[in-house]
CSV table of C-alpha atoms in Angstrom, one decimal:
chain,number,residue,atom,x,y,z
B,1,MET,CA,-21.1,13.9,-21.7
B,2,ASN,CA,-19.0,11.9,-19.2
B,3,ARG,CA,-18.4,8.4,-20.3
B,4,LEU,CA,-17.3,5.3,-18.3
B,5,PHE,CA,-15.5,2.5,-20.1
B,6,HIS,CA,-16.3,-0.5,-18.0
B,7,TYR,CA,-17.0,-4.2,-18.0
B,8,PRO,CA,-20.2,-5.3,-16.2
B,9,LEU,CA,-18.6,-8.0,-14.0
B,10,SER,CA,-15.5,-6.0,-13.2
B,11,PRO,CA,-15.7,-5.1,-9.4
B,12,PHE,CA,-13.4,-2.1,-10.0
B,13,SER,CA,-15.8,-0.8,-12.6
B,14,ARG,CA,-18.7,-1.4,-10.3
B,15,LYS,CA,-17.1,0.5,-7.5
B,16,VAL,CA,-16.8,3.6,-9.7
B,17,ARG,CA,-20.4,3.1,-11.1
B,18,LEU,CA,-21.7,3.1,-7.5
B,19,THR,CA,-19.7,6.2,-6.6
B,20,LEU,CA,-20.9,8.1,-9.7
B,21,ALA,CA,-24.5,7.1,-9.2
B,22,GLU,CA,-24.5,7.9,-5.5
B,23,LYS,CA,-23.1,11.4,-6.3
B,24,ARG,CA,-25.6,11.7,-9.1
B,25,ILE,CA,-22.9,12.2,-11.8
B,26,GLU,CA,-24.4,11.1,-15.1
B,27,VAL,CA,-22.3,9.0,-17.4
B,28,ASP,CA,-22.7,7.0,-20.6
B,29,LEU,CA,-21.6,3.4,-19.9
B,30,VAL,CA,-19.5,1.9,-22.7
B,31,GLU,CA,-18.7,-1.8,-22.4
B,32,GLU,CA,-15.1,-2.5,-23.0
B,33,ARG,CA,-13.7,-6.0,-23.5
B,34,TYR,CA,-10.4,-4.7,-22.1
B,35,TRP,CA,-8.5,-8.0,-22.4
B,36,GLU,CA,-8.7,-7.6,-26.2
B,37,GLN,CA,-6.4,-4.7,-25.8
B,38,ASP,CA,-7.9,-2.5,-28.5
B,39,PRO,CA,-5.3,0.2,-29.4
B,40,ASP,CA,-7.8,3.0,-28.9
B,41,PHE,CA,-8.5,1.8,-25.4
B,42,LEU,CA,-4.8,1.3,-24.6
B,43,ARG,CA,-4.2,4.9,-25.7
B,44,ARG,CA,-6.8,6.0,-23.2
B,45,ASN,CA,-5.3,3.8,-20.4
B,46,PRO,CA,-1.8,2.4,-20.9
B,47,ALA,CA,-2.5,0.1,-17.9
B,48,GLY,CA,-5.0,-1.7,-20.2
B,49,LYS,CA,-7.7,-2.1,-17.5
B,50,VAL,CA,-11.2,-1.0,-16.8
B,51,PRO,CA,-12.6,1.3,-15.6
B,52,VAL,CA,-11.6,4.3,-17.5
B,53,LEU,CA,-13.5,7.5,-17.0
B,54,ARG,CA,-13.8,10.4,-19.4
B,55,TYR,CA,-14.8,13.2,-17.2
B,56,GLY,CA,-15.1,16.6,-18.9
B,57,ASN,CA,-12.0,16.6,-21.1
B,58,ARG,CA,-9.9,14.3,-18.8
B,59,ILE,CA,-9.3,10.6,-19.2
B,60,MET,CA,-8.9,8.9,-15.9
B,61,ALA,CA,-7.8,5.4,-14.8
B,62,ASP,CA,-7.4,3.5,-11.6
B,63,SER,CA,-10.6,2.9,-9.7
B,64,THR,CA,-9.4,4.1,-6.4
B,65,ALA,CA,-7.7,7.3,-7.7
B,66,ILE,CA,-11.0,8.0,-9.6
B,67,CYS,CA,-13.2,7.6,-6.5
B,68,GLU,CA,-10.9,9.8,-4.4
B,69,TYR,CA,-11.0,12.4,-7.2
B,70,LEU,CA,-14.8,12.3,-7.4
B,71,GLU,CA,-15.0,12.6,-3.6
B,72,GLU,CA,-12.8,15.8,-3.8
B,73,VAL,CA,-14.6,17.5,-6.7
B,74,GLN,CA,-18.2,16.4,-5.7
B,75,PRO,CA,-18.1,16.0,-1.9
B,76,ASN,CA,-21.9,15.5,-1.6
B,77,PRO,CA,-23.1,13.1,-0.5
B,78,PRO,CA,-19.9,12.3,1.2
B,79,LEU,CA,-18.3,8.8,0.8
B,80,MET,CA,-15.4,9.6,3.0
B,81,PRO,CA,-15.5,10.6,6.7
B,82,ARG,CA,-13.8,13.8,7.9
B,83,LEU,CA,-11.3,12.6,10.5
B,84,PRO,CA,-7.9,11.2,9.4
B,85,GLU,CA,-8.3,8.1,11.5
B,86,ALA,CA,-11.7,7.3,10.0
B,87,ARG,CA,-10.5,8.1,6.5
B,88,TYR,CA,-7.6,5.7,7.1
B,89,GLU,CA,-10.0,2.9,8.0
B,90,VAL,CA,-12.0,3.5,4.8
B,91,ARG,CA,-8.8,3.4,2.7
B,92,ARG,CA,-7.5,0.3,4.5
B,93,LEU,CA,-10.7,-1.5,3.8
B,94,VAL,CA,-11.0,-0.4,0.1
B,95,ALA,CA,-7.5,-1.9,-0.3
B,96,TRP,CA,-8.6,-5.0,1.7
B,97,PHE,CA,-11.3,-5.8,-0.8
B,98,ASP,CA,-9.5,-4.6,-4.0
B,99,ASP,CA,-6.3,-6.4,-3.1
B,100,LYS,CA,-6.8,-9.3,-0.7
B,101,PHE,CA,-10.4,-10.2,-1.3
B,102,HIS,CA,-9.9,-9.8,-5.1
B,103,ALA,CA,-6.8,-12.1,-5.1
B,104,GLU,CA,-8.2,-14.7,-2.7
B,105,VAL,CA,-11.8,-14.8,-3.7
B,106,THR,CA,-12.9,-12.8,-6.8
B,107,CYS,CA,-10.0,-14.0,-9.1
B,108,LYS,CA,-10.5,-17.6,-7.9
B,109,LEU,CA,-14.3,-17.8,-8.4
B,110,LEU,CA,-15.3,-15.2,-10.9
B,111,GLY,CA,-11.9,-15.4,-12.7
B,112,GLU,CA,-12.1,-19.1,-13.1
B,113,ARG,CA,-15.8,-19.6,-13.7
B,114,VAL,CA,-16.6,-16.6,-15.9
B,115,PHE,CA,-13.5,-14.8,-17.2
B,116,ARG,CA,-11.8,-17.9,-18.5
B,117,LYS,CA,-14.8,-18.6,-20.7
B,118,VAL,CA,-15.4,-15.0,-21.7
B,119,MET,CA,-11.7,-14.4,-22.5
B,120,GLY,CA,-11.2,-17.9,-24.0
B,121,THR,CA,-8.4,-18.9,-21.7
B,122,GLY,CA,-9.5,-22.5,-21.0
B,123,TYR,CA,-11.4,-24.4,-18.4
B,124,PRO,CA,-11.7,-23.4,-14.8
B,125,ASP,CA,-9.0,-24.7,-12.5
B,126,SER,CA,-10.9,-26.6,-9.8
B,127,ALA,CA,-8.1,-26.1,-7.2
B,128,ASN,CA,-8.6,-22.4,-7.5
B,129,VAL,CA,-12.3,-22.6,-7.3
B,130,LYS,CA,-12.0,-24.7,-4.2
B,131,ALA,CA,-9.6,-22.2,-2.6
B,132,GLY,CA,-11.9,-19.3,-3.5
B,133,ALA,CA,-14.9,-21.1,-2.0
B,134,ARG,CA,-12.9,-21.6,1.2
B,135,ALA,CA,-11.6,-18.1,1.4
B,136,ILE,CA,-14.9,-16.4,0.9
B,137,LYS,CA,-16.1,-17.9,4.1
B,138,GLU,CA,-13.3,-16.4,6.1
B,139,HIS,CA,-14.0,-13.0,4.4
B,140,LEU,CA,-17.7,-13.2,5.3
B,141,ASP,CA,-16.7,-13.9,8.9
B,142,TYR,CA,-14.3,-10.9,8.9
B,143,MET,CA,-17.1,-8.7,7.5
B,144,THR,CA,-19.4,-10.0,10.2
B,145,ALA,CA,-16.9,-9.1,12.9
B,146,LEU,CA,-16.6,-5.6,11.5
B,147,LEU,CA,-20.4,-5.1,11.0
B,148,GLU,CA,-21.1,-6.2,14.6
B,149,GLN,CA,-19.2,-3.1,15.8
B,150,ARG,CA,-20.4,-0.6,13.2
B,151,ARG,CA,-23.3,0.3,11.0
B,152,TRP,CA,-21.3,0.2,7.8
B,153,ILE,CA,-18.1,-1.6,6.8
B,154,ALA,CA,-15.6,1.2,7.8
B,155,GLY,CA,-17.7,3.1,10.4
B,156,ASN,CA,-21.1,4.5,11.2
B,157,ASP,CA,-21.5,6.1,7.7
B,158,LEU,CA,-21.7,4.6,4.3
B,159,SER,CA,-18.3,5.0,2.5
B,160,LEU,CA,-16.2,3.9,-0.4
B,161,ALA,CA,-15.3,0.8,1.6
B,162,ASP,CA,-18.9,-0.4,1.4
B,163,PHE,CA,-18.9,0.2,-2.3
B,164,ALA,CA,-15.7,-1.7,-2.7
B,165,ALA,CA,-17.0,-4.6,-0.7
B,166,ALA,CA,-20.4,-4.6,-2.5
B,167,ALA,CA,-18.8,-4.4,-5.9
B,168,HIS,CA,-16.9,-7.6,-5.3
B,169,LEU,CA,-19.8,-9.4,-3.6
B,170,SER,CA,-22.4,-8.4,-6.2
B,171,CYS,CA,-20.2,-9.8,-9.0
B,172,LEU,CA,-19.9,-13.1,-7.0
B,173,ASP,CA,-23.7,-13.0,-6.3
B,174,TYR,CA,-24.3,-12.8,-10.0
B,175,ILE,CA,-22.8,-16.4,-10.3
B,176,SER,CA,-24.5,-17.5,-7.0
B,177,ASP,CA,-21.2,-17.8,-5.2
B,178,VAL,CA,-22.2,-16.0,-2.0
B,179,ASP,CA,-23.7,-18.1,0.7
B,180,TRP,CA,-26.0,-15.5,2.3
B,181,ASN,CA,-27.0,-18.0,5.0
B,182,ARG,CA,-23.5,-17.8,6.5
B,183,SER,CA,-24.1,-14.4,8.1
B,184,GLU,CA,-27.4,-12.6,8.9
B,185,THR,CA,-25.3,-9.5,9.6
B,186,VAL,CA,-23.7,-9.4,6.2
B,187,LYS,CA,-27.0,-10.2,4.5
B,188,ASP,CA,-28.7,-7.3,6.3
B,189,TRP,CA,-25.8,-5.0,5.2
B,190,TYR,CA,-26.1,-6.2,1.6
B,191,ALA,CA,-29.9,-5.8,1.6
B,192,LYS,CA,-29.4,-2.2,2.8
B,193,ILE,CA,-26.9,-1.3,0.1
B,194,LYS,CA,-28.7,-3.3,-2.6
B,195,SER,CA,-31.8,-1.2,-2.1
B,196,ARG,CA,-30.1,2.1,-2.8
B,197,PRO,CA,-30.9,3.8,-6.1
B,198,ALA,CA,-27.2,3.8,-6.9
B,199,PHE,CA,-27.3,0.0,-7.1
B,200,ARG,CA,-30.0,-0.2,-9.8
B,201,SER,CA,-27.9,-0.3,-12.9
B,202,ILE,CA,-25.7,-3.0,-11.4
B,203,LEU,CA,-28.8,-5.2,-10.7
B,204,ALA,CA,-29.8,-4.8,-14.4
B,205,ASP,CA,-26.5,-6.1,-15.8
B,206,GLN,CA,-26.6,-9.1,-18.1
B,207,ILE,CA,-23.6,-11.1,-19.4
B,208,PRO,CA,-24.4,-13.1,-22.5
B,209,GLY,CA,-24.1,-16.8,-21.7
B,210,PHE,CA,-24.3,-16.2,-18.0
B,211,PRO,CA,-27.9,-15.4,-17.0
B,212,PRO,CA,-28.1,-14.2,-13.4
B,213,PRO,CA,-30.0,-16.3,-10.8
B,214,ALA,CA,-33.4,-15.0,-9.8
B,215,HIS,CA,-32.3,-13.8,-6.4
B,216,TYR,CA,-29.6,-11.5,-7.9
B,217,ALA,CA,-31.8,-8.5,-8.6
B,218,ASP,CA,-34.3,-9.4,-5.9
B,219,LEU,CA,-34.2,-6.8,-3.0
B,220,ASP,CA,-35.9,-9.4,-0.8
B,221,PHE,CA,-33.4,-12.2,-1.4
Y,1,MET,CA,7.7,5.3,20.4
Y,2,ASN,CA,6.3,4.7,17.0
Y,3,ARG,CA,7.3,1.4,15.4
Y,4,LEU,CA,7.4,0.2,11.9
Y,5,PHE,CA,7.2,-3.6,11.3
Y,6,HIS,CA,8.9,-3.9,7.9
Y,7,TYR,CA,11.1,-6.0,5.6
Y,8,PRO,CA,14.1,-4.3,4.1
Y,9,LEU,CA,13.4,-5.4,0.5
Y,10,SER,CA,9.7,-4.8,0.7
Y,11,PRO,CA,8.9,-1.9,-1.7
Y,12,PHE,CA,5.7,-1.2,0.3
Y,13,SER,CA,7.7,-0.9,3.5
Y,14,ARG,CA,10.2,1.3,1.8
Y,15,LYS,CA,7.5,3.7,0.6
Y,16,VAL,CA,6.3,4.2,4.2
Y,17,ARG,CA,9.9,4.5,5.5
Y,18,LEU,CA,10.6,7.2,2.9
Y,19,THR,CA,7.3,9.0,3.8
Y,20,LEU,CA,8.1,8.8,7.6
Y,21,ALA,CA,11.7,10.0,7.1
Y,22,GLU,CA,10.7,12.9,4.8
Y,23,LYS,CA,8.2,14.1,7.4
Y,24,ARG,CA,10.7,13.6,10.1
Y,25,ILE,CA,8.5,11.2,12.1
Y,26,GLU,CA,10.8,9.0,14.2
Y,27,VAL,CA,10.1,5.3,14.3
Y,28,ASP,CA,11.8,2.1,15.5
Y,29,LEU,CA,12.3,-0.3,12.6
Y,30,VAL,CA,11.4,-3.9,13.4
Y,31,GLU,CA,12.3,-6.5,10.8
Y,32,GLU,CA,9.3,-8.8,10.3
Y,33,ARG,CA,9.6,-12.1,8.3
Y,34,TYR,CA,6.0,-11.7,7.5
Y,35,TRP,CA,5.7,-14.9,5.4
Y,36,GLU,CA,6.3,-16.9,8.6
Y,37,GLN,CA,2.9,-15.7,9.7
Y,38,ASP,CA,3.8,-15.3,13.4
Y,39,PRO,CA,0.5,-15.2,15.4
Y,40,ASP,CA,1.5,-11.9,17.1
Y,41,PHE,CA,2.1,-10.3,13.8
Y,42,LEU,CA,-1.2,-11.6,12.3
Y,43,ARG,CA,-3.0,-10.1,15.3
Y,44,ARG,CA,-1.6,-6.7,14.4
Y,45,ASN,CA,-2.5,-7.1,10.7
Y,46,PRO,CA,-4.9,-9.8,9.6
Y,47,ALA,CA,-3.8,-9.1,6.0
Y,48,GLY,CA,-0.5,-10.7,7.1
Y,49,LYS,CA,1.7,-8.3,5.2
Y,50,VAL,CA,4.3,-5.6,5.9
Y,51,PRO,CA,4.4,-2.7,6.5
Y,52,VAL,CA,2.5,-2.4,9.8
Y,53,LEU,CA,2.9,0.9,11.7
Y,54,ARG,CA,2.3,1.3,15.4
Y,55,TYR,CA,1.6,5.1,15.6
Y,56,GLY,CA,0.8,6.3,19.0
Y,57,ASN,CA,-1.7,3.7,20.2
Y,58,ARG,CA,-3.0,2.8,16.7
Y,59,ILE,CA,-1.9,-0.2,14.6
Y,60,MET,CA,-2.1,0.6,10.9
Y,61,ALA,CA,-1.7,-1.5,7.8
Y,62,ASP,CA,-1.8,-1.0,4.0
Y,63,SER,CA,1.1,1.2,2.8
Y,64,THR,CA,-1.1,3.6,0.8
Y,65,ALA,CA,-3.7,4.1,3.5
Y,66,ILE,CA,-0.8,4.7,5.9
Y,67,CYS,CA,0.9,7.3,3.6
Y,68,GLU,CA,-2.4,9.1,3.0
Y,69,TYR,CA,-3.0,9.2,6.8
Y,70,LEU,CA,0.5,10.5,7.5
Y,71,GLU,CA,0.0,13.2,4.8
Y,72,GLU,CA,-3.3,14.3,6.6
Y,73,VAL,CA,-1.9,14.3,10.2
Y,74,GLN,CA,1.5,15.7,9.3
Y,75,PRO,CA,1.0,17.8,6.1
Y,76,ASN,CA,4.6,19.3,6.1
Y,77,PRO,CA,6.6,18.8,4.0
Y,78,PRO,CA,3.7,18.0,1.6
Y,79,LEU,CA,3.9,14.8,-0.4
Y,80,MET,CA,0.5,15.5,-2.1
Y,81,PRO,CA,-0.3,18.5,-4.2
Y,82,ARG,CA,-3.4,20.7,-3.5
Y,83,LEU,CA,-5.6,20.5,-6.6
Y,84,PRO,CA,-7.8,17.4,-7.1
Y,85,GLU,CA,-6.5,16.8,-10.7
Y,86,ALA,CA,-2.9,16.8,-9.4
Y,87,ARG,CA,-3.8,14.6,-6.4
Y,88,TYR,CA,-5.5,12.2,-8.8
Y,89,GLU,CA,-2.3,11.9,-10.9
Y,90,VAL,CA,-0.3,11.1,-7.7
Y,91,ARG,CA,-2.7,8.4,-6.7
Y,92,ARG,CA,-2.9,7.0,-10.2
Y,93,LEU,CA,0.9,6.7,-10.3
Y,94,VAL,CA,1.2,5.3,-6.8
Y,95,ALA,CA,-1.2,2.5,-7.9
Y,96,TRP,CA,0.7,2.1,-11.2
Y,97,PHE,CA,3.9,1.2,-9.3
Y,98,ASP,CA,2.3,-0.7,-6.5
Y,99,ASP,CA,0.0,-2.8,-8.8
Y,100,LYS,CA,1.3,-2.9,-12.3
Y,101,PHE,CA,5.0,-2.4,-11.9
Y,102,HIS,CA,4.9,-4.7,-8.8
Y,103,ALA,CA,3.2,-7.5,-10.7
Y,104,GLU,CA,5.1,-7.1,-14.0
Y,105,VAL,CA,8.6,-6.3,-12.6
Y,106,THR,CA,9.1,-6.5,-8.9
Y,107,CYS,CA,7.5,-9.9,-8.4
Y,108,LYS,CA,9.2,-11.3,-11.4
Y,109,LEU,CA,12.7,-10.2,-10.6
Y,110,LEU,CA,13.0,-9.6,-6.9
Y,111,GLY,CA,10.3,-12.2,-6.2
Y,112,GLU,CA,12.1,-14.9,-8.1
Y,113,ARG,CA,15.7,-14.0,-7.4
Y,114,VAL,CA,15.5,-13.1,-3.7
Y,115,PHE,CA,12.2,-14.0,-2.1
Y,116,ARG,CA,12.2,-17.6,-3.3
Y,117,LYS,CA,15.5,-18.1,-1.5
Y,118,VAL,CA,14.7,-16.2,1.6
Y,119,MET,CA,11.2,-17.8,1.9
Y,120,GLY,CA,12.5,-21.2,0.9
Y,121,THR,CA,10.0,-21.7,-2.0
Y,122,GLY,CA,12.4,-23.2,-4.5
Y,123,TYR,CA,14.5,-22.0,-7.5
Y,124,PRO,CA,13.8,-18.9,-9.6
Y,125,ASP,CA,11.5,-19.5,-12.6
Y,126,SER,CA,13.6,-18.3,-15.5
Y,127,ALA,CA,10.5,-17.5,-17.7
Y,128,ASN,CA,9.4,-15.1,-15.0
Y,129,VAL,CA,12.9,-13.5,-14.7
Y,130,LYS,CA,13.0,-13.0,-18.4
Y,131,ALA,CA,9.5,-11.5,-18.5
Y,132,GLY,CA,10.5,-9.1,-15.7
Y,133,ALA,CA,13.7,-8.1,-17.4
Y,134,ARG,CA,11.6,-7.3,-20.5
Y,135,ALA,CA,8.9,-5.4,-18.6
Y,136,ILE,CA,11.3,-3.2,-16.7
Y,137,LYS,CA,12.5,-1.7,-20.0
Y,138,GLU,CA,9.0,-0.6,-20.9
Y,139,HIS,CA,8.4,0.8,-17.5
Y,140,LEU,CA,11.7,2.8,-17.6
Y,141,ASP,CA,10.6,4.2,-21.0
Y,142,TYR,CA,7.2,5.1,-19.5
Y,143,MET,CA,9.0,6.9,-16.6
Y,144,THR,CA,11.2,8.7,-19.1
Y,145,ALA,CA,8.1,9.9,-21.0
Y,146,LEU,CA,6.6,11.2,-17.8
Y,147,LEU,CA,9.9,12.9,-16.6
Y,148,GLU,CA,10.4,14.6,-19.9
Y,149,GLN,CA,7.2,16.6,-19.2
Y,150,ARG,CA,7.6,17.2,-15.5
Y,151,ARG,CA,10.3,17.6,-12.8
Y,152,TRP,CA,9.0,14.7,-10.7
Y,153,ILE,CA,7.0,11.6,-11.6
Y,154,ALA,CA,3.5,13.0,-11.0
Y,155,GLY,CA,4.1,16.7,-11.5
Y,156,ASN,CA,6.5,19.5,-10.6
Y,157,ASP,CA,6.7,18.7,-7.0
Y,158,LEU,CA,8.1,15.6,-5.2
Y,159,SER,CA,5.2,13.4,-4.1
Y,160,LEU,CA,4.2,10.0,-2.8
Y,161,ALA,CA,4.3,8.8,-6.5
Y,162,ASP,CA,8.1,9.4,-6.5
Y,163,PHE,CA,8.5,7.4,-3.3
Y,164,ALA,CA,6.4,4.6,-4.7
Y,165,ALA,CA,8.5,4.5,-7.8
Y,166,ALA,CA,11.8,4.8,-5.9
Y,167,ALA,CA,10.8,2.1,-3.4
Y,168,HIS,CA,10.4,-0.4,-6.2
Y,169,LEU,CA,13.5,0.7,-8.2
Y,170,SER,CA,15.7,0.8,-5.1
Y,171,CYS,CA,14.8,-2.8,-4.2
Y,172,LEU,CA,15.6,-3.9,-7.8
Y,173,ASP,CA,18.8,-1.8,-7.8
Y,174,TYR,CA,19.9,-3.8,-4.7
Y,175,ILE,CA,20.1,-6.8,-6.9
Y,176,SER,CA,21.5,-4.9,-9.9
Y,177,ASP,CA,18.4,-5.3,-11.9
Y,178,VAL,CA,18.1,-1.7,-13.1
Y,179,ASP,CA,19.9,-0.8,-16.3
Y,180,TRP,CA,20.6,2.9,-15.5
Y,181,ASN,CA,22.1,3.3,-19.0
Y,182,ARG,CA,18.7,3.0,-20.6
Y,183,SER,CA,17.6,6.4,-19.6
Y,184,GLU,CA,19.6,9.5,-18.6
Y,185,THR,CA,16.3,11.1,-17.5
Y,186,VAL,CA,15.4,8.3,-15.1
Y,187,LYS,CA,18.9,8.1,-13.8
Y,188,ASP,CA,19.0,11.9,-13.0
Y,189,TRP,CA,15.6,11.6,-11.2
Y,190,TYR,CA,16.9,8.6,-9.2
Y,191,ALA,CA,20.1,10.5,-8.3
Y,192,LYS,CA,18.1,13.4,-7.0
Y,193,ILE,CA,15.8,11.3,-4.9
Y,194,LYS,CA,18.7,9.0,-3.7
Y,195,SER,CA,20.6,12.0,-2.3
Y,196,ARG,CA,17.7,13.1,0.0
Y,197,PRO,CA,18.3,12.5,3.7
Y,198,ALA,CA,15.1,10.4,3.8
Y,199,PHE,CA,16.8,7.8,1.6
Y,200,ARG,CA,19.8,7.1,3.9
Y,201,SER,CA,18.3,4.3,5.9
Y,202,ILE,CA,17.3,2.5,2.7
Y,203,LEU,CA,20.8,2.7,1.3
Y,204,ALA,CA,22.2,1.2,4.5
Y,205,ASP,CA,20.0,-2.0,4.3
Y,206,GLN,CA,21.7,-5.3,4.2
Y,207,ILE,CA,20.1,-8.7,3.5
Y,208,PRO,CA,22.1,-11.7,4.8
Y,209,GLY,CA,23.2,-13.8,1.8
Y,210,PHE,CA,22.6,-10.9,-0.7
Y,211,PRO,CA,25.3,-8.3,-0.4
Y,212,PRO,CA,24.3,-5.1,-2.4
Y,213,PRO,CA,26.5,-4.1,-5.3
Y,214,ALA,CA,29.0,-1.2,-4.7
Y,215,HIS,CA,26.9,1.3,-6.8
Y,216,TYR,CA,23.8,0.6,-4.6
Y,217,ALA,CA,24.6,3.1,-1.9
Y,218,ASP,CA,26.8,5.4,-4.1
Y,219,LEU,CA,25.2,8.7,-4.7
Y,220,ASP,CA,27.4,9.2,-7.8
Y,221,PHE,CA,26.5,5.8,-9.4
């Protein structure tokens, strides 16, 4: 059986979970407190991060490399367009969310408000939380600008870029850090993606000590 | 004419320069002091980073998305293998160098010793420099372990993973921060890649105030 070592509020794990579910690839989910650097886990992935996928007899790390691999071995339903220009745009936006959004928003809000407590690394730094709260507004505006020109984040079809974006936003929504009133456009996009069957397991996540708000799993939020 | 907005000691810019040169795609190089956040530059790339490629009438950002695009539109000579498993390994290792090596080594050595001065953000933090000097040893050992099993970093053919690795190491070599005596295996690999025509422009780089050591451009270092 395929197995995904993940952490529920890791956006990189969520991106891979969404991709696996959309492509109907069954996996056992194994929660991994990766920051404890268990030697067995480090043997599987010397980078020491989640997600790690055991796929057949292969052990795979790096969420983007995993998603590109899954797209190549299981191309249906497609999460990458055909044309090089459109594929470029998907990859640019996956990197946008996994690098820029992650550094400016996810680390500053989720990192300070949840991971510090879970990992036992002290109290939230309020300057970081403030910076994250400011940055998410700009990112929602950027997403609005994109979604006003296209049906999905990177083009007219659902792609890995939507899953990257939704992975980060869903983690932040778990701690009520997304102001859905800021953009009707982004809210509509999130409602569409949230109602996909692939999203179900993510909406059922529970972190001990951090109960999700009622709207988190509500498709009609 | 195609144009690459880059910074000479940016490893991400170097990865794209190597890919363009290997594929014999001609570009004008335009040095961009991206941290000054010139409005014209930000219009080209809202992420505010180098490299940015003007290719035909397209403006493209994100070094990995650019390299994958170039591989798709100009597949010869190939910098990606054919099989999904081998392509996965290339992508995993590109991310290894651009994320992990970058955070643990490049930022801590080049970031502290060069970029602080160039950007005017104060003196080097010696704890970071020490951590970087320690981390590069582990990374050189990891590269040795890989290269003892394969001719190139990700397999038996030259790939984007070699260019990602060489981009970071060449920036560090510019400031004499690579101890080539640590691994004959890594040194042989670097000598092979350094002697490729694609490497020439990188060996000619000069940063005002930071003259490169004599061995930097020497193919017989």
